[in-house]
Amino acid sequence: MIGDKAGKATFVEVCSDKGAGILDQAVKAGALKTEPADPKGVEMRGKVENAMLKLGDKWREKDFASLGTGRERLKKILADTSRCIKCYSCIENCPICYCVECSTKKPHFVTPGQVPPSFMFHLIRFAHIADSCINCGQCQELCAMDIPNSLHMHAQQVELEKMFGHVPGVDMKLPLLALVEEREERDRLAATGSDQIFNIFK
Ligand code: SF4
Ligand code: SF4
């Protein structure tokens, strides 16, 4: 913030109806006070944001280059994940993971007690999350073995975005393989204990 609000207020950009609703509720509850931002401050913020986005793109290019491409990328991911101790931190802290019955805990997929787990453990995460990963970084930040999990996942998400055009965290329109509303889905999972969204064997 600039002017008399510097150090006393913060700039909040509302990007969705859901966000606007949350802000409205906070204002109504007396937790926040809002007022229109100074146009000069908005302009300055736009410039800083652009600079940060450019910096982010540069780092992403560098990080993706470190993964290589094709078979080389697969080998790198296999080598990185061979350090895994199956602590589940990446799964427990991912905002996209919601299954009650986690496939990584099914013995026919991942052998119980085997450390490091087979690559299937990571393949399950990739298959379930890659199209929806918002690159929040939690799975990497909290990995006990310093495995660059979010880099692995984000690299795959970018490829899927190129193929299907879906932008996770932003785009709620098709094309999506399956659109699931979290609250209803959690209720359904809690009621049935089944993680099968669609029963393909019917
Ligand atoms: S970076 Fe992606 S996979 Fe990792 S915790 Fe965040 S949303 Fe989940
Ligand atoms: S957080 Fe790291 S060590 Fe733990 S299960 Fe995930 S990849 Fe493996």
Coordinates of C-alpha atoms and ligand atoms in Angstrom, one line a residue:
M1 CA 0.0 0.0 0.0
I2 CA 1.1 3.6 -0.5
G3 CA 0.2 6.9 1.1
D4 CA -1.4 7.0 4.6
K5 CA -2.4 3.3 4.4
A6 CA 1.2 2.1 4.0
G7 CA 1.9 -0.5 6.7
K8 CA -1.6 -0.3 8.0
A9 CA -3.6 -2.1 5.3
T10 CA -3.2 -4.6 2.6
F11 CA -4.3 -4.9 -1.0
V12 CA -6.8 -7.7 -1.8
E13 CA -7.7 -8.6 -5.3
V14 CA -11.0 -10.5 -5.6
C15 CA -10.9 -12.9 -8.5
S16 CA -14.1 -15.0 -8.1
D17 CA -17.7 -14.8 -6.8
K18 CA -16.7 -17.3 -4.1
G19 CA -13.9 -14.9 -3.0
A20 CA -16.2 -12.0 -3.1
G21 CA -18.7 -13.9 -0.9
I22 CA -16.0 -14.8 1.7
L23 CA -14.9 -11.1 1.8
D24 CA -18.5 -9.9 2.2
Q25 CA -19.0 -12.3 5.1
A26 CA -15.8 -11.1 6.8
V27 CA -16.9 -7.5 6.4
K28 CA -20.4 -8.2 7.8
A29 CA -18.8 -10.1 10.8
G30 CA -16.8 -7.0 11.5
A31 CA -13.5 -8.8 11.0
L32 CA -12.4 -6.5 8.1
K33 CA -13.0 -3.1 6.7
T34 CA -12.6 -2.5 3.0
E35 CA -12.3 0.5 0.8
P36 CA -11.4 1.0 -2.9
A37 CA -7.7 0.9 -3.6
D38 CA -5.7 4.0 -4.6
P39 CA -5.5 3.7 -8.5
K40 CA -1.8 4.6 -8.3
G41 CA -1.3 1.7 -5.9
V42 CA -3.1 -0.6 -8.3
E43 CA -0.9 0.5 -11.1
M44 CA 2.3 0.0 -9.0
R45 CA 1.0 -3.4 -7.9
G46 CA 0.4 -4.4 -11.6
K47 CA 4.0 -3.6 -12.4
V48 CA 5.4 -5.5 -9.5
E49 CA 3.1 -8.4 -10.3
N50 CA 4.3 -8.5 -13.9
A51 CA 7.9 -8.5 -12.8
M52 CA 7.3 -11.4 -10.4
L53 CA 5.4 -13.4 -13.1
K54 CA 8.4 -12.9 -15.5
L55 CA 10.8 -14.0 -12.8
G56 CA 8.5 -17.0 -12.0
D57 CA 8.5 -18.0 -15.7
K58 CA 12.3 -17.8 -15.8
W59 CA 12.7 -20.0 -12.8
R60 CA 10.1 -22.5 -14.1
E61 CA 12.1 -22.8 -17.4
K62 CA 15.3 -23.4 -15.4
D63 CA 13.6 -26.0 -13.1
F64 CA 11.9 -27.8 -16.0
A65 CA 15.3 -27.9 -17.8
S66 CA 16.7 -29.7 -14.8
L67 CA 14.1 -32.4 -15.2
G68 CA 15.0 -33.1 -18.9
T69 CA 12.4 -34.4 -21.3
G70 CA 10.8 -37.7 -22.3
R71 CA 12.7 -40.8 -21.0
E72 CA 15.3 -38.7 -19.4
R73 CA 12.6 -37.0 -17.3
L74 CA 11.2 -40.3 -16.3
K75 CA 14.6 -41.5 -15.2
K76 CA 15.1 -38.3 -13.1
I77 CA 11.7 -38.7 -11.4
L78 CA 12.4 -42.4 -10.7
A79 CA 15.8 -41.5 -9.2
D80 CA 14.3 -38.6 -7.1
T81 CA 11.4 -40.7 -5.8
S82 CA 13.7 -43.7 -4.9
R83 CA 14.5 -41.7 -1.7
C84 CA 10.8 -41.9 -0.6
I85 CA 10.2 -43.2 2.9
K86 CA 6.4 -43.3 2.4
C87 CA 5.7 -40.8 5.2
Y88 CA 2.5 -39.7 3.4
S89 CA 3.2 -36.0 4.0
C90 CA 2.8 -35.2 0.3
I91 CA -0.6 -36.9 0.3
E92 CA -1.9 -35.6 3.6
N93 CA -1.0 -32.0 2.8
C94 CA -2.2 -31.8 -0.8
P95 CA -5.3 -29.6 -1.1
I96 CA -6.4 -31.6 -4.1
C97 CA -6.3 -35.0 -2.5
Y98 CA -9.6 -35.9 -0.9
C99 CA -10.2 -39.7 -1.2
V100 CA -11.2 -41.4 2.0
E101 CA -9.9 -44.7 0.7
C102 CA -6.5 -43.8 -0.6
S103 CA -5.3 -46.1 -3.5
T104 CA -1.7 -45.8 -2.2
K105 CA -2.8 -47.8 0.8
K106 CA -4.3 -50.7 -1.2
P107 CA -2.0 -53.7 -0.9
H108 CA -2.7 -54.8 -4.4
F109 CA -1.2 -51.5 -5.7
V110 CA 1.5 -50.7 -3.2
T111 CA 3.1 -53.5 -1.0
P112 CA 2.6 -52.6 2.7
G113 CA 5.8 -52.1 4.7
Q114 CA 8.0 -51.7 1.6
V115 CA 10.3 -48.7 1.8
P116 CA 11.0 -47.1 -0.6
P117 CA 7.7 -47.9 -2.1
S118 CA 7.4 -49.1 -5.7
F119 CA 7.0 -46.4 -8.3
M120 CA 3.3 -47.2 -8.3
F121 CA 2.9 -45.1 -5.1
H122 CA 4.0 -42.0 -7.1
L123 CA 2.2 -43.0 -10.3
I124 CA -1.1 -43.1 -8.3
R125 CA -0.4 -39.6 -7.1
F126 CA 0.4 -38.4 -10.6
A127 CA -2.7 -40.1 -12.1
H128 CA -5.0 -38.6 -9.5
I129 CA -3.6 -35.1 -9.1
A130 CA -1.6 -34.0 -12.2
D131 CA -4.5 -32.5 -14.1
S132 CA -5.7 -30.5 -11.0
C133 CA -2.3 -29.6 -9.4
I134 CA -2.2 -25.9 -8.5
N135 CA 1.5 -26.0 -7.8
C136 CA 1.0 -24.9 -4.2
G137 CA 4.4 -26.5 -3.3
Q138 CA 3.2 -28.2 -0.1
C139 CA 4.2 -31.7 -1.2
Q140 CA 7.7 -30.5 -1.9
E141 CA 8.0 -28.2 1.1
L142 CA 6.9 -30.8 3.6
C143 CA 8.6 -33.9 2.0
A144 CA 10.8 -35.6 4.6
M145 CA 13.3 -36.6 2.0
D146 CA 13.5 -33.3 0.0
I147 CA 12.0 -34.8 -3.1
P148 CA 11.0 -32.1 -5.6
N149 CA 7.4 -33.5 -5.7
S150 CA 5.7 -30.3 -6.8
L151 CA 8.2 -29.8 -9.6
H152 CA 7.4 -33.3 -10.8
M153 CA 3.7 -32.8 -10.6
H154 CA 3.6 -29.2 -12.0
A155 CA 5.7 -30.3 -15.0
Q156 CA 3.1 -32.9 -15.8
Q157 CA 0.2 -30.5 -15.2
V158 CA 1.7 -28.1 -17.7
E159 CA 1.8 -30.8 -20.3
L160 CA -1.8 -31.7 -19.6
E161 CA -2.9 -28.1 -19.8
K162 CA -1.3 -27.9 -23.2
M163 CA -3.2 -31.0 -24.3
F164 CA -6.6 -30.2 -22.8
G165 CA -6.6 -26.5 -22.1
H166 CA -7.7 -26.9 -18.5
V167 CA -6.2 -24.3 -16.1
P168 CA -6.4 -25.8 -12.5
G169 CA -7.6 -23.5 -9.8
V170 CA -8.9 -21.0 -12.3
D171 CA -11.0 -22.8 -14.9
M172 CA -14.1 -24.6 -13.6
K173 CA -15.4 -25.2 -17.2
L174 CA -15.0 -28.2 -19.4
P175 CA -12.8 -29.9 -20.6
L176 CA -12.4 -31.9 -17.5
L177 CA -12.3 -35.6 -17.2
A178 CA -14.6 -35.5 -14.1
L179 CA -15.9 -32.5 -12.3
V180 CA -16.4 -33.1 -8.6
E181 CA -17.8 -30.7 -6.0
E182 CA -15.6 -31.2 -2.9
R183 CA -18.3 -30.9 -0.2
E184 CA -20.8 -33.3 -2.0
E185 CA -18.0 -35.7 -2.8
R186 CA -16.7 -35.8 0.7
D187 CA -20.3 -36.5 2.0
R188 CA -20.7 -39.3 -0.6
L189 CA -17.3 -40.8 0.3
A190 CA -18.1 -40.6 4.0
A191 CA -21.5 -42.2 3.5
T192 CA -20.3 -45.0 1.1
G193 CA -16.6 -45.4 1.9
S194 CA -16.1 -45.9 -1.8
D195 CA -13.6 -43.8 -3.8
Q196 CA -15.2 -44.9 -7.1
I197 CA -16.7 -41.7 -8.6
F198 CA -18.0 -43.7 -11.6
N199 CA -18.6 -47.4 -11.5
I200 CA -17.2 -48.4 -14.9
F201 CA -18.1 -52.0 -14.3
K202 CA -21.9 -51.4 -14.2
Ligands
SF4_1 S1 1.9 -28.8 -5.5 FE1 0.2 -29.9 -6.5 S2 0.4 -32.1 -5.9 FE2 1.7 -30.8 -4.5 S3 0.5 -30.4 -2.7 FE3 0.1 -28.7 -4.1 S4 -1.6 -29.2 -5.4 FE4 -0.9 -31.1 -4.4
SF4_2 S1 6.4 -36.6 1.4 FE1 8.3 -37.4 0.4 S2 9.0 -39.1 1.6 FE2 6.9 -38.7 2.3 S3 5.6 -40.1 1.0 FE3 5.7 -38.1 -0.1 S4 7.4 -38.3 -1.5 FE4 7.7 -39.9 0.0

